[in-house]
Amino acid sequence: MIRIGDVLVSRGEGGVYGERTLAGARVWDPYRSKLAALYYVGTGVELTPEMRVLYLGAANGTTVSHVADYTEVVYSVEFAPHPMQDLLEVARRRRNIVPIMADACRPELYAPLVEAVDLLYQDVAQPDQADIAIRNCVFLKNGGTLVLMLKTRSVDVRKEPGEVFQDTVAALEAAGLQIREQVWLVPYHQDHAAIVCTKPGPVYLKGGTCNE
Ligand code: SAM
């Protein structure tokens, strides 16, 4: 990852969401992006130029644009029409973002558009976040990395955030994923945690029912 002093940056065309620049690089703000926050509070995953990424919950492309600055290609899945309009504009200005308007619960619908990826990144804020991630692991290469951004309040507001966190980790482990890192994203994002896993291989990933 590129840092100028203590500041995380990416190198690419700026002006995506009014981000600041520092010595010609785009400042990647941990308050605006959970992935940036992960690089401040934990280790995360090193993004590299040959990396292929499947990004679930692309929204208007804020984080997607930074990931695309570092990697080969970012398949970017979003199901809401309004953020998709912004995402299309971000994709128009970069050669390596593939916007896909689809429900991340239905990976079979976008399977023809996506190749095997090195990194699966998920930020969908849904009740069934673990299931969605497990389903989409079908695209993840053996040895690849899953980064799941968990919004505990989206899973179950009645449960303690710590309990939701542990349940989610347990579900990923039960599916055969190896947990590398699990960390809260405070002070940047309240009630959000990041879970970083490796897909060992070859392995049969169990579960992934999603709400249907
Ligand atoms: N990752 C974005 C960023 O850092 O710039 C922010 C993502 S926002 C928290 C969550 C996004 O996930 C929303 O835009 C929402 O529409 C999208 N989303 C939620 N459920 C989804 C699903 N099942 N399939 C596709 N997108 C979904």
Tab-separated table of C-alpha atoms and ligand atoms in Angstrom:
chain	number	residue	atom	x	y	z
A	1	MET	CA	0.000	0.000	0.000
A	2	ILE	CA	1.200	3.527	-0.695
A	3	ARG	CA	1.563	5.931	2.219
A	4	ILE	CA	2.909	9.447	2.203
A	5	GLY	CA	4.024	9.877	5.758
A	6	ASP	CA	1.120	8.386	7.712
A	7	VAL	CA	-1.454	9.144	5.008
A	8	LEU	CA	-2.868	6.326	2.871
A	9	VAL	CA	-3.136	7.303	-0.786
A	10	SER	CA	-3.737	5.779	-4.197
A	11	ARG	CA	-2.403	6.902	-7.544
A	12	GLY	CA	-5.061	7.558	-10.179
A	13	GLU	CA	-7.247	10.225	-11.718
A	14	GLY	CA	-8.727	12.312	-8.913
A	15	GLY	CA	-11.953	14.246	-8.535
A	16	VAL	CA	-14.126	11.168	-7.949
A	17	TYR	CA	-15.835	12.320	-4.736
A	18	GLY	CA	-14.056	15.550	-3.847
A	19	GLU	CA	-11.118	13.710	-2.286
A	20	ARG	CA	-7.985	15.628	-1.340
A	21	THR	CA	-4.700	15.138	-3.126
A	22	LEU	CA	-1.263	14.958	-1.575
A	23	ALA	CA	1.869	15.208	-3.703
A	24	GLY	CA	-0.258	14.315	-6.740
A	25	ALA	CA	-1.801	11.218	-5.116
A	26	ARG	CA	-5.411	10.686	-4.010
A	27	VAL	CA	-5.902	10.685	-0.241
A	28	TRP	CA	-7.883	7.575	0.768
A	29	ASP	CA	-9.941	8.777	3.729
A	30	PRO	CA	-10.588	6.167	6.477
A	31	TYR	CA	-13.761	8.025	7.507
A	32	ARG	CA	-15.170	7.723	3.983
A	33	SER	CA	-14.057	4.172	3.239
A	34	LYS	CA	-14.125	1.097	5.483
A	35	LEU	CA	-11.311	-0.491	3.518
A	36	ALA	CA	-9.125	2.551	4.133
A	37	ALA	CA	-10.055	2.333	7.829
A	38	LEU	CA	-8.916	-1.295	7.871
A	39	TYR	CA	-5.460	-0.206	6.681
A	40	TYR	CA	-5.297	2.219	9.609
A	41	VAL	CA	-6.537	-0.107	12.371
A	42	GLY	CA	-5.274	-3.459	11.066
A	43	THR	CA	-3.320	-5.178	8.315
A	44	GLY	CA	-5.922	-5.856	5.606
A	45	VAL	CA	-4.699	-7.186	2.283
A	46	GLU	CA	-1.912	-5.822	0.103
A	47	LEU	CA	-3.421	-4.622	-3.191
A	48	THR	CA	-1.185	-5.357	-6.195
A	49	PRO	CA	-1.269	-4.499	-9.937
A	50	GLU	CA	-2.021	-8.051	-11.114
A	51	MET	CA	-4.892	-8.546	-8.662
A	52	ARG	CA	-8.438	-9.238	-9.913
A	53	VAL	CA	-11.178	-8.149	-7.545
A	54	LEU	CA	-14.883	-8.866	-7.126
A	55	TYR	CA	-16.442	-6.018	-5.152
A	56	LEU	CA	-19.954	-6.491	-3.717
A	57	GLY	CA	-21.815	-3.353	-2.645
A	58	ALA	CA	-19.988	-0.913	-4.906
A	59	ALA	CA	-22.375	1.980	-4.121
A	60	ASN	CA	-21.235	5.150	-5.937
A	61	GLY	CA	-17.697	3.928	-6.456
A	62	THR	CA	-15.839	5.774	-3.708
A	63	THR	CA	-13.832	2.802	-2.455
A	64	VAL	CA	-14.015	1.029	-5.813
A	65	SER	CA	-12.083	3.899	-7.411
A	66	HIS	CA	-9.202	3.549	-4.934
A	67	VAL	CA	-9.109	-0.242	-5.293
A	68	ALA	CA	-9.018	0.221	-9.083
A	69	ASP	CA	-6.001	2.538	-8.712
A	70	TYR	CA	-4.056	-0.394	-7.264
A	71	THR	CA	-5.342	-3.442	-9.139
A	72	GLU	CA	-5.849	-5.003	-12.581
A	73	VAL	CA	-9.655	-5.110	-12.660
A	74	VAL	CA	-12.554	-4.545	-10.250
A	75	TYR	CA	-15.856	-6.301	-11.025
A	76	SER	CA	-18.224	-4.010	-9.149
A	77	VAL	CA	-21.659	-5.300	-8.157
A	78	GLU	CA	-24.402	-2.925	-7.021
A	79	PHE	CA	-28.170	-3.388	-7.093
A	80	ALA	CA	-29.528	0.094	-6.345
A	81	PRO	CA	-30.188	2.274	-9.404
A	82	HIS	CA	-29.171	5.628	-7.924
A	83	PRO	CA	-25.633	4.790	-6.775
A	84	MET	CA	-25.234	2.757	-9.964
A	85	GLN	CA	-25.552	5.966	-11.980
A	86	ASP	CA	-22.586	7.458	-10.103
A	87	LEU	CA	-20.664	4.199	-10.400
A	88	LEU	CA	-21.136	4.225	-14.174
A	89	GLU	CA	-19.586	7.679	-14.315
A	90	VAL	CA	-16.609	6.536	-12.200
A	91	ALA	CA	-16.210	3.478	-14.459
A	92	ARG	CA	-16.344	5.644	-17.575
A	93	ARG	CA	-13.213	7.461	-16.413
A	94	ARG	CA	-11.227	4.300	-15.610
A	95	ARG	CA	-10.329	1.388	-17.862
A	96	ASN	CA	-10.480	-1.335	-15.207
A	97	ILE	CA	-13.863	-1.042	-13.458
A	98	VAL	CA	-16.601	-3.374	-14.692
A	99	PRO	CA	-19.942	-2.185	-13.273
A	100	ILE	CA	-22.527	-4.933	-12.820
A	101	MET	CA	-26.066	-4.100	-11.786
A	102	ALA	CA	-27.140	-7.216	-9.895
A	103	ASP	CA	-28.158	-8.646	-6.549
A	104	ALA	CA	-25.108	-10.076	-4.770
A	105	CYS	CA	-27.387	-12.824	-3.427
A	106	ARG	CA	-27.676	-14.175	-6.984
A	107	PRO	CA	-24.085	-14.789	-8.131
A	108	GLU	CA	-25.313	-17.201	-10.782
A	109	LEU	CA	-26.781	-14.212	-12.657
A	110	TYR	CA	-23.432	-12.445	-13.048
A	111	ALA	CA	-21.219	-15.532	-13.259
A	112	PRO	CA	-20.917	-15.112	-17.069
A	113	LEU	CA	-19.454	-11.616	-16.542
A	114	VAL	CA	-16.905	-12.411	-13.823
A	115	GLU	CA	-13.669	-14.400	-13.889
A	116	ALA	CA	-11.836	-16.053	-10.987
A	117	VAL	CA	-10.600	-13.386	-8.608
A	118	ASP	CA	-7.780	-12.971	-6.085
A	119	LEU	CA	-9.817	-10.769	-3.768
A	120	LEU	CA	-13.497	-10.849	-2.856
A	121	TYR	CA	-14.511	-7.658	-1.070
A	122	GLN	CA	-17.970	-7.332	0.428
A	123	ASP	CA	-19.670	-4.268	1.901
A	124	VAL	CA	-23.410	-4.838	1.457
A	125	ALA	CA	-24.854	-4.101	4.927
A	126	GLN	CA	-27.469	-6.867	4.759
A	127	PRO	CA	-28.797	-9.260	7.450
A	128	ASP	CA	-27.253	-12.264	5.671
A	129	GLN	CA	-23.771	-10.878	5.072
A	130	ALA	CA	-21.924	-14.121	5.817
A	131	ASP	CA	-24.165	-16.137	3.485
A	132	ILE	CA	-23.698	-13.657	0.647
A	133	ALA	CA	-19.925	-13.807	1.065
A	134	ILE	CA	-19.881	-17.598	1.157
A	135	ARG	CA	-21.994	-17.829	-1.993
A	136	ASN	CA	-19.655	-15.509	-3.856
A	137	CYS	CA	-16.576	-17.462	-2.777
A	138	VAL	CA	-17.297	-19.559	-5.853
A	139	PHE	CA	-15.426	-16.809	-7.767
A	140	LEU	CA	-12.481	-16.717	-5.350
A	141	LYS	CA	-9.300	-18.577	-6.314
A	142	ASN	CA	-7.890	-21.089	-3.869
A	143	GLY	CA	-5.537	-19.135	-1.660
A	144	GLY	CA	-7.486	-15.935	-2.410
A	145	THR	CA	-8.661	-13.417	0.171
A	146	LEU	CA	-12.143	-12.504	1.353
A	147	VAL	CA	-12.575	-9.163	3.114
A	148	LEU	CA	-16.007	-8.883	4.697
A	149	MET	CA	-17.069	-5.528	6.089
A	150	LEU	CA	-19.625	-6.381	8.742
A	151	LYS	CA	-22.264	-3.861	9.772
A	152	THR	CA	-23.460	-5.533	12.950
A	153	ARG	CA	-26.637	-3.423	13.207
A	154	SER	CA	-27.754	-4.653	9.783
A	155	VAL	CA	-27.532	-8.281	10.894
A	156	ASP	CA	-29.585	-8.048	14.093
A	157	VAL	CA	-30.221	-4.846	16.074
A	158	ARG	CA	-31.389	-6.870	19.092
A	159	LYS	CA	-28.054	-8.649	19.478
A	160	GLU	CA	-24.905	-7.198	20.975
A	161	PRO	CA	-22.512	-6.128	18.194
A	162	GLY	CA	-19.829	-8.389	19.667
A	163	GLU	CA	-22.143	-11.381	19.485
A	164	VAL	CA	-22.993	-10.684	15.837
A	165	PHE	CA	-19.267	-10.362	15.121
A	166	GLN	CA	-18.474	-13.731	16.693
A	167	ASP	CA	-21.443	-15.447	15.004
A	168	THR	CA	-20.283	-14.162	11.624
A	169	VAL	CA	-16.710	-15.326	12.195
A	170	ALA	CA	-18.054	-18.734	13.225
A	171	ALA	CA	-20.220	-18.967	10.081
A	172	LEU	CA	-17.243	-18.194	7.840
A	173	GLU	CA	-15.079	-20.747	9.646
A	174	ALA	CA	-17.838	-23.355	9.435
A	175	ALA	CA	-17.878	-22.780	5.659
A	176	GLY	CA	-14.180	-23.681	5.499
A	177	LEU	CA	-12.595	-20.234	5.379
A	178	GLN	CA	-9.503	-19.484	7.465
A	179	ILE	CA	-9.721	-16.282	9.484
A	180	ARG	CA	-6.575	-14.128	9.189
A	181	GLU	CA	-7.776	-10.991	10.905
A	182	GLN	CA	-10.883	-9.744	12.704
A	183	VAL	CA	-10.943	-6.139	13.850
A	184	TRP	CA	-13.388	-3.367	14.755
A	185	LEU	CA	-13.139	-0.269	12.560
A	186	VAL	CA	-13.420	2.246	15.410
A	187	PRO	CA	-12.775	5.140	15.647
A	188	TYR	CA	-13.551	5.507	11.943
A	189	HIS	CA	-16.808	3.494	11.699
A	190	GLN	CA	-18.955	2.580	14.713
A	191	ASP	CA	-20.465	-0.931	14.923
A	192	HIS	CA	-18.507	-2.012	11.861
A	193	ALA	CA	-15.912	-4.744	11.806
A	194	ALA	CA	-13.632	-6.202	9.155
A	195	ILE	CA	-13.042	-9.922	8.787
A	196	VAL	CA	-10.174	-11.016	6.534
A	197	CYS	CA	-10.116	-14.673	5.461
A	198	THR	CA	-8.205	-17.010	3.189
A	199	LYS	CA	-9.974	-19.534	1.008
A	200	PRO	CA	-7.857	-22.639	1.421
A	201	GLY	CA	-7.836	-24.930	-1.498
A	202	PRO	CA	-9.132	-27.027	-2.840
A	203	VAL	CA	-12.052	-26.965	-0.434
A	204	TYR	CA	-15.778	-27.424	-0.506
A	205	LEU	CA	-17.407	-24.327	0.946
A	206	LYS	CA	-20.545	-25.244	2.818
A	207	GLY	CA	-23.633	-23.108	3.325
A	208	GLY	CA	-24.493	-19.833	1.644
A	209	THR	CA	-28.262	-19.929	1.656
A	210	CYS	CA	-29.011	-16.160	1.494
A	211	ASN	CA	-32.468	-14.780	2.170
A	212	GLU	CA	-34.674	-15.608	-0.782
B	1	SAM	N1	-18.547	-0.036	-0.451
B	1	SAM	C1	-19.052	1.309	-0.621
B	1	SAM	C2	-17.890	2.258	-0.437
B	1	SAM	O1	-17.031	2.023	0.425
B	1	SAM	O2	-17.820	3.231	-1.191
B	1	SAM	C3	-20.204	1.581	0.321
B	1	SAM	C4	-21.243	0.485	0.275
B	1	SAM	S1	-22.766	0.849	1.102
B	1	SAM	C5	-22.378	0.639	2.762
B	1	SAM	C6	-23.644	-0.636	0.761
B	1	SAM	C7	-24.074	-0.781	-0.691
B	1	SAM	O3	-24.442	-2.130	-0.919
B	1	SAM	C8	-25.299	0.056	-1.050
B	1	SAM	O4	-25.005	0.865	-2.170
B	1	SAM	C9	-26.386	-0.968	-1.381
B	1	SAM	O5	-27.242	-0.560	-2.400
B	1	SAM	C10	-25.539	-2.158	-1.795
B	1	SAM	N2	-26.194	-3.464	-1.601
B	1	SAM	C11	-26.864	-3.902	-0.500
B	1	SAM	N3	-27.315	-5.150	-0.696
B	1	SAM	C12	-26.934	-5.518	-1.931
B	1	SAM	C13	-27.099	-6.701	-2.704
B	1	SAM	N4	-27.753	-7.753	-2.212
B	1	SAM	N5	-26.575	-6.726	-3.940
B	1	SAM	C14	-25.900	-5.667	-4.437
B	1	SAM	N6	-25.692	-4.517	-3.768
B	1	SAM	C15	-26.208	-4.439	-2.518
